[in-house]
Amino acid sequence: MDLDALVVGAGFSGLYQLHCLRDRLGLSVQVLEAAADLGGTWYWNRYPGARCDSESHSYCYFFSKELYQEWEWSERYPGPAEILRYLHHVADRFDLKRDIRFGARVVAACYDEGENLWEVTTAAGERYRATYLVSAVGCLSSANVPAIPGLESFAGRWYHTGEWPHEGVDFRGKRVGQIGTGSTGIQAAPVIAASAKHLTVFQRTAQYSVPARNAPLDAAFKRQVRESYDAIREVTRSTPNGHPFRIDRRNVFDVGEQERRAIYEAAWEKGGLQFRASFRDIVLDKAANDTAADFIKQKIRAVVRDPKTAAVLADIDHPYAAKRPPIDTDYFETFNRDNVALVDLRAEPIERITPAGVRTRAREYPLDIVVFATGFDAMTGPLFRMNIRGRDGLALRDAWREGPKTYLGLMAPGFPNLFTVTGPGSPSVLTNMPVAIEQHVEWITDCIGWMRANGVERCEPTARAAERWGVQVEEAANATLLPLATHSWYLGANVPGKPQVFMPYAGGLARYRALCDEIAARGYDGFVMEPSRAEAARP
Ligand SMILES: Cc1cc2nc3c(=O)[nH]c(=O)nc-3n(C[C@H](O)[C@H](O)[C@H](O)COP(=O)(O)OP(=O)(O)OC[C@H]3O[C@@H](n4cnc5c(N)ncnc54)[C@H](O)[C@@H]3O)c2cc1C
Ligand SMILES: NC(=O)c1ccc[n+]([C@@H]2O[C@H](COP(=O)([O-])OP(=O)(O)OC[C@H]3O[C@@H](n4cnc5c(N)ncnc54)[C@H](OP(=O)(O)O)[C@@H]3O)[C@@H](O)[C@H]2O)c1
């Protein structure tokens, strides 16, 4: 049977996309999901210490006020179990599960121009055909296990945090090596250290981190959240990054040194990503940024007792928040434990993995377990893994050989009727993502609704629109300090051989939303809307 729409992925994006296309537009829709259950990121990332860095009262859907008000979060930053409970609640409430096929990994998606259909094949060989293909495969769903020679010879066990075994890993009595100190590694290390015999943290790039200050939410806060739905929603929609707080309007040098220090101290005590919002120009001006960077480096040196370890942890080579800034629970304190050691991979790079452990240029570290907290082939990785072929058999991989080419991060020239939720070129990973996801899903739904109402059978952006958008994405990034973190996954620099192009749109979610709405209001400016034959034949 030919479907109206196929959606790939059953995380925040896919679930809402199914609801919108099926229940608002009345289309026949099937969701294909590789995992055995829904949840996306939170299905896969069950490593020790995993939790949100968005605050719970904003890390959720806003499309239904009733849904928002009936759900109660227990903590400031929920972990996978609670987020999965929430997503199951959403799926049950909107009767979504009946249209999701689990254990169905898409391995090929080809556009048939004659039929104007996408033909999609799963790893099990099942075939589906649909007019619209919506990718909801996530930005961070393709685990990056570095190709370190000798991994296959390791006699112990190894795990990637993004594919963590659901039954958990018992670290008791074990010598554990953790490679990677991004947001994931910073969350995992304190929890692993608490049960392992010994933990060695292998750090390539030192990172800033601010305390999360996670805590249970009290009844008064929960009531206030319920009653403030409209106000909270309005803030998330009108700020550059979709968080439920505003970035302060003052600049770093509008205040004197003492006052600045007091502001940083208060933000440090409050904890969380709001630290970055203390001043307007923290991610815009290097001298301003230096004040935040220096403050955090001083904190690291004050917390970590061994001066050599502190120096390696505080030797950070990029501006604060130029990489997604982690928040933590006792990360730096962990290095004061007797059973934890830090290895500086800049001084002694990893040479290989041996049967006994990890060998660096300096020595071998004997290990029973290696944890790869090494991140993801972000944004383009999950799209390429679907082996998408568009018009004239053009492979997405080839079309994007020099970097992704999209219009608004929503569609790409050469790939008619293929929509990408949080695709490269959209604000996506620079935001509190559920807010960006809702905006994309609603735009896609409106676009498909418009096509059907206007007898349009094919929608595709022009190459010129995509080219111009690429320039805008680059300019938006260059107006910030983000490109100065030259090893960032925002740039694809974490995956050897990947073209280094700044992928997310850094111009802010509110501005981006306005742009997308304007383009739609102008009859989808920049898109070719091809009428159906019947429509074209009308006098
Ligand atoms: C550990 C971690 C913590 C995070 N914390 C935050 C946070 O606090 N705040 C925030 O805003 N964002 C956070 N993120 C980003 C997070 O990915 C988004 O918030 C959100 O969950 C993305 O939802 P999604 O549905 O777009 O993608 P995902 O949740 O990644 O879901 C995509 C789904 O597509 C499926 N899929 C992929 N390829 C295929 C295929 N070929 N065939 C079939 N199925 C496929 C995957 O199995 C997956 O289930 C975090 C990411 C990670 C890794
Ligand atoms: N809610 C949260 O708090 C939370 C938690 C986890 C993840 N996330 C999201 O997921 C994103 C990815 O986070 P992540 O920590 O999984 O990945 P990441 O930020 O890409 O960090 C990966 C780490 O592994 C290191 N690494 C990679 N390859 C290596 C190699 N070959 N040898 C040695 N070290 C290597 C990296 O070093 P280099 O820096 O030198 O490359 C980095 O320290 C985050 O930025 C965030 O958006 C959010």
Short mmCIF file of N, CA, C and O and ligand atoms in Angstrom, two decimals, residues 42 45 47 50-54 140 144 146-148 160-161 179-187 202-205 207 323-327 345-346 350 373-376 429 487-490 493-494, ligand 2:
data_model
loop_
_atom_site.label_atom_id
_atom_site.label_comp_id
_atom_site.label_asym_id
_atom_site.label_seq_id
_atom_site.Cartn_x
_atom_site.Cartn_y
_atom_site.Cartn_z
N TRP A 42 16.88 9.15 24.33
CA TRP A 42 16.72 8.67 25.71
C TRP A 42 16.53 7.17 25.76
O TRP A 42 16.65 6.55 26.81
N ASN A 45 20.73 6.49 25.13
CA ASN A 45 21.75 7.06 26.04
C ASN A 45 21.39 6.81 27.50
O ASN A 45 20.95 7.71 28.20
N TYR A 47 23.61 5.76 29.79
CA TYR A 47 24.88 5.63 30.50
C TYR A 47 24.76 6.23 31.91
O TYR A 47 23.85 7.03 32.18
N ALA A 50 23.51 9.99 32.96
CA ALA A 50 22.82 10.67 31.84
C ALA A 50 21.63 11.46 32.36
O ALA A 50 20.84 10.96 33.15
N ARG A 51 21.55 12.69 31.95
CA ARG A 51 20.34 13.48 32.18
C ARG A 51 20.37 14.72 31.30
O ARG A 51 21.35 14.98 30.61
N CYS A 52 19.29 15.45 31.35
CA CYS A 52 19.11 16.65 30.55
C CYS A 52 20.01 17.79 31.00
O CYS A 52 20.40 17.84 32.16
N ASP A 53 20.30 18.72 30.08
CA ASP A 53 20.84 20.00 30.55
C ASP A 53 19.84 21.13 30.29
O ASP A 53 20.08 22.27 30.66
N SER A 54 18.73 20.80 29.65
CA SER A 54 17.60 21.74 29.59
C SER A 54 16.78 21.51 30.86
O SER A 54 16.69 20.38 31.34
N LEU A 140 21.94 13.59 16.87
CA LEU A 140 22.96 12.92 17.69
C LEU A 140 22.57 11.46 17.89
O LEU A 140 22.41 10.99 19.02
N ASN A 144 29.80 7.71 17.47
CA ASN A 144 31.14 7.84 16.89
C ASN A 144 32.14 7.05 17.74
O ASN A 144 32.57 7.51 18.79
N PRO A 146 35.78 5.95 17.77
CA PRO A 146 36.98 6.26 17.00
C PRO A 146 37.71 4.99 16.56
O PRO A 146 37.70 3.99 17.27
N ALA A 147 38.30 5.09 15.37
CA ALA A 147 39.00 3.93 14.81
C ALA A 147 40.40 3.84 15.43
O ALA A 147 41.40 4.15 14.78
N ILE A 148 40.46 3.45 16.69
CA ILE A 148 41.76 3.33 17.35
C ILE A 148 42.29 1.92 17.06
O ILE A 148 41.58 0.94 17.30
N HIS A 160 29.98 2.16 24.01
CA HIS A 160 29.80 3.57 23.64
C HIS A 160 28.60 4.08 24.42
O HIS A 160 27.56 3.40 24.48
N THR A 161 28.73 5.28 24.97
CA THR A 161 27.65 5.80 25.82
C THR A 161 26.33 5.95 25.07
O THR A 161 25.26 5.87 25.68
N ILE A 179 37.20 7.37 27.65
CA ILE A 179 37.79 8.25 26.63
C ILE A 179 36.74 9.29 26.27
O ILE A 179 35.63 8.94 25.85
N GLY A 180 37.08 10.58 26.46
CA GLY A 180 36.13 11.63 26.11
C GLY A 180 35.64 12.41 27.31
O GLY A 180 35.27 11.83 28.33
N THR A 181 35.69 13.73 27.15
CA THR A 181 35.28 14.61 28.25
C THR A 181 34.37 15.73 27.72
O THR A 181 34.55 16.90 28.04
N GLY A 182 33.40 15.35 26.87
CA GLY A 182 32.36 16.30 26.48
C GLY A 182 31.24 16.23 27.50
O GLY A 182 31.42 15.72 28.62
N SER A 183 30.05 16.70 27.11
CA SER A 183 28.91 16.70 28.05
C SER A 183 28.67 15.31 28.63
O SER A 183 28.39 15.16 29.83
N THR A 184 28.82 14.29 27.78
CA THR A 184 28.55 12.92 28.23
C THR A 184 29.61 12.47 29.24
O THR A 184 29.28 11.99 30.33
N GLY A 185 30.88 12.60 28.88
CA GLY A 185 31.96 12.15 29.75
C GLY A 185 31.91 12.86 31.10
O GLY A 185 32.17 12.25 32.15
N ILE A 186 31.55 14.13 31.05
CA ILE A 186 31.52 14.92 32.28
C ILE A 186 30.38 14.45 33.20
O ILE A 186 30.48 14.50 34.42
N GLN A 187 29.30 13.96 32.59
CA GLN A 187 28.22 13.39 33.42
C GLN A 187 28.59 12.00 33.93
O GLN A 187 28.24 11.63 35.05
N PHE A 202 40.61 9.75 30.04
CA PHE A 202 41.52 10.17 28.97
C PHE A 202 40.94 11.45 28.35
O PHE A 202 39.89 11.39 27.71
N GLN A 203 41.62 12.55 28.55
CA GLN A 203 41.13 13.84 28.07
C GLN A 203 41.96 14.34 26.89
O GLN A 203 43.17 14.49 26.98
N ARG A 204 41.27 14.60 25.76
CA ARG A 204 41.98 15.18 24.62
C ARG A 204 41.84 16.71 24.66
O ARG A 204 42.80 17.43 24.57
N THR A 205 40.59 17.17 24.81
CA THR A 205 40.38 18.62 24.90
C THR A 205 39.70 18.93 26.23
O THR A 205 38.63 18.39 26.53
N GLN A 207 37.48 20.91 28.90
CA GLN A 207 36.18 21.54 28.70
C GLN A 207 35.78 22.36 29.92
O GLN A 207 36.11 22.00 31.05
N LYS A 323 31.89 25.42 22.34
CA LYS A 323 31.34 24.06 22.20
C LYS A 323 30.13 24.03 23.11
O LYS A 323 30.05 24.82 24.05
N ARG A 324 29.20 23.10 22.88
CA ARG A 324 28.02 23.07 23.77
C ARG A 324 28.52 22.93 25.21
O ARG A 324 29.18 21.96 25.55
N PRO A 325 28.23 23.90 26.08
CA PRO A 325 28.84 23.88 27.41
C PRO A 325 28.20 22.83 28.32
O PRO A 325 26.99 22.86 28.53
N PRO A 326 28.98 21.90 28.81
CA PRO A 326 28.43 20.91 29.73
C PRO A 326 28.03 21.53 31.07
O PRO A 326 28.53 22.59 31.44
N ILE A 327 27.12 20.87 31.75
CA ILE A 327 26.86 21.18 33.16
C ILE A 327 27.00 19.86 33.91
O ILE A 327 26.81 18.80 33.32
N LEU A 345 45.80 13.61 26.91
CA LEU A 345 46.12 13.03 25.59
C LEU A 345 46.84 14.01 24.67
O LEU A 345 47.40 13.61 23.65
N ARG A 346 46.84 15.28 25.03
CA ARG A 346 47.63 16.22 24.22
C ARG A 346 49.12 15.95 24.46
O ARG A 346 49.93 16.09 23.56
N ILE A 350 46.86 8.65 22.44
CA ILE A 350 46.64 7.20 22.39
C ILE A 350 47.30 6.65 21.13
O ILE A 350 47.11 7.19 20.04
N ALA A 373 33.13 7.78 25.48
CA ALA A 373 32.20 8.92 25.59
C ALA A 373 32.62 9.89 24.49
O ALA A 373 32.90 11.06 24.73
N THR A 374 32.70 9.34 23.28
CA THR A 374 33.35 10.05 22.18
C THR A 374 32.37 10.69 21.20
O THR A 374 32.74 11.06 20.09
N GLY A 375 31.11 10.80 21.61
CA GLY A 375 30.17 11.61 20.85
C GLY A 375 29.62 10.94 19.60
O GLY A 375 29.57 9.71 19.49
N PHE A 376 29.27 11.78 18.63
CA PHE A 376 28.44 11.34 17.51
C PHE A 376 28.96 11.88 16.18
O PHE A 376 29.60 12.92 16.14
N VAL A 429 20.66 22.02 17.28
CA VAL A 429 21.48 21.69 18.45
C VAL A 429 21.95 22.91 19.24
O VAL A 429 22.54 22.75 20.31
N HIS A 487 37.78 22.25 17.02
CA HIS A 487 37.63 20.79 17.12
C HIS A 487 36.19 20.40 17.44
O HIS A 487 35.92 19.27 17.84
N SER A 488 35.25 21.33 17.21
CA SER A 488 33.89 21.07 17.65
C SER A 488 33.11 20.18 16.69
O SER A 488 33.34 20.20 15.48
N TRP A 489 32.16 19.43 17.26
CA TRP A 489 31.30 18.62 16.38
C TRP A 489 30.32 19.50 15.62
O TRP A 489 29.75 19.06 14.62
N TYR A 490 30.09 20.74 16.07
CA TYR A 490 29.26 21.66 15.28
C TYR A 490 29.85 21.81 13.87
O TYR A 490 29.15 22.06 12.90
N ALA A 493 34.30 18.48 13.09
CA ALA A 493 35.73 18.25 13.25
C ALA A 493 36.05 17.00 14.06
O ALA A 493 37.20 16.56 14.10
N ASN A 494 35.05 16.44 14.73
CA ASN A 494 35.31 15.26 15.57
C ASN A 494 35.37 13.95 14.78
O ASN A 494 35.74 12.92 15.32
N1 LIG B 2 22.03 17.08 28.50
C1 LIG B 2 23.30 16.97 28.59
O1 LIG B 2 23.88 17.41 29.55
C2 LIG B 2 24.01 16.23 27.52
C3 LIG B 2 24.74 15.12 27.87
C4 LIG B 2 25.40 14.44 26.87
C5 LIG B 2 25.34 14.87 25.57
N2 LIG B 2 24.61 15.96 25.26
C6 LIG B 2 24.54 16.45 23.87
O2 LIG B 2 25.28 15.59 23.03
C7 LIG B 2 26.40 16.30 22.49
C8 LIG B 2 27.57 15.37 22.34
O3 LIG B 2 28.15 15.16 23.61
P1 LIG B 2 29.21 14.01 23.87
O4 LIG B 2 29.90 14.34 25.12
O5 LIG B 2 28.57 12.70 23.73
O6 LIG B 2 30.21 14.15 22.63
P2 LIG B 2 31.30 15.34 22.34
O7 LIG B 2 30.86 16.61 22.89
O8 LIG B 2 31.60 15.24 20.91
O9 LIG B 2 32.54 14.87 23.19
C9 LIG B 2 33.29 13.76 22.81
C10 LIG B 2 34.56 13.68 23.61
O10 LIG B 2 35.32 12.58 23.15
C11 LIG B 2 36.60 13.04 22.76
N3 LIG B 2 37.07 12.22 21.66
C12 LIG B 2 36.46 11.98 20.48
N4 LIG B 2 37.21 11.18 19.73
C13 LIG B 2 38.34 10.92 20.42
C14 LIG B 2 39.51 10.17 20.16
N5 LIG B 2 39.68 9.54 19.00
N6 LIG B 2 40.46 10.12 21.10
C15 LIG B 2 40.29 10.78 22.27
N7 LIG B 2 39.22 11.51 22.59
C16 LIG B 2 38.25 11.59 21.66
C17 LIG B 2 36.40 14.47 22.37
O11 LIG B 2 37.60 15.18 22.37
P3 LIG B 2 37.78 16.49 21.43
O12 LIG B 2 36.99 17.56 22.08
O13 LIG B 2 39.22 16.72 21.41
O14 LIG B 2 37.22 16.12 20.07
C18 LIG B 2 35.44 14.92 23.46
O15 LIG B 2 36.10 15.14 24.66
C19 LIG B 2 26.61 17.44 23.46
O16 LIG B 2 27.38 18.46 22.94
C20 LIG B 2 25.18 17.82 23.78
O17 LIG B 2 24.61 18.54 22.73
C21 LIG B 2 23.95 16.66 26.22
#
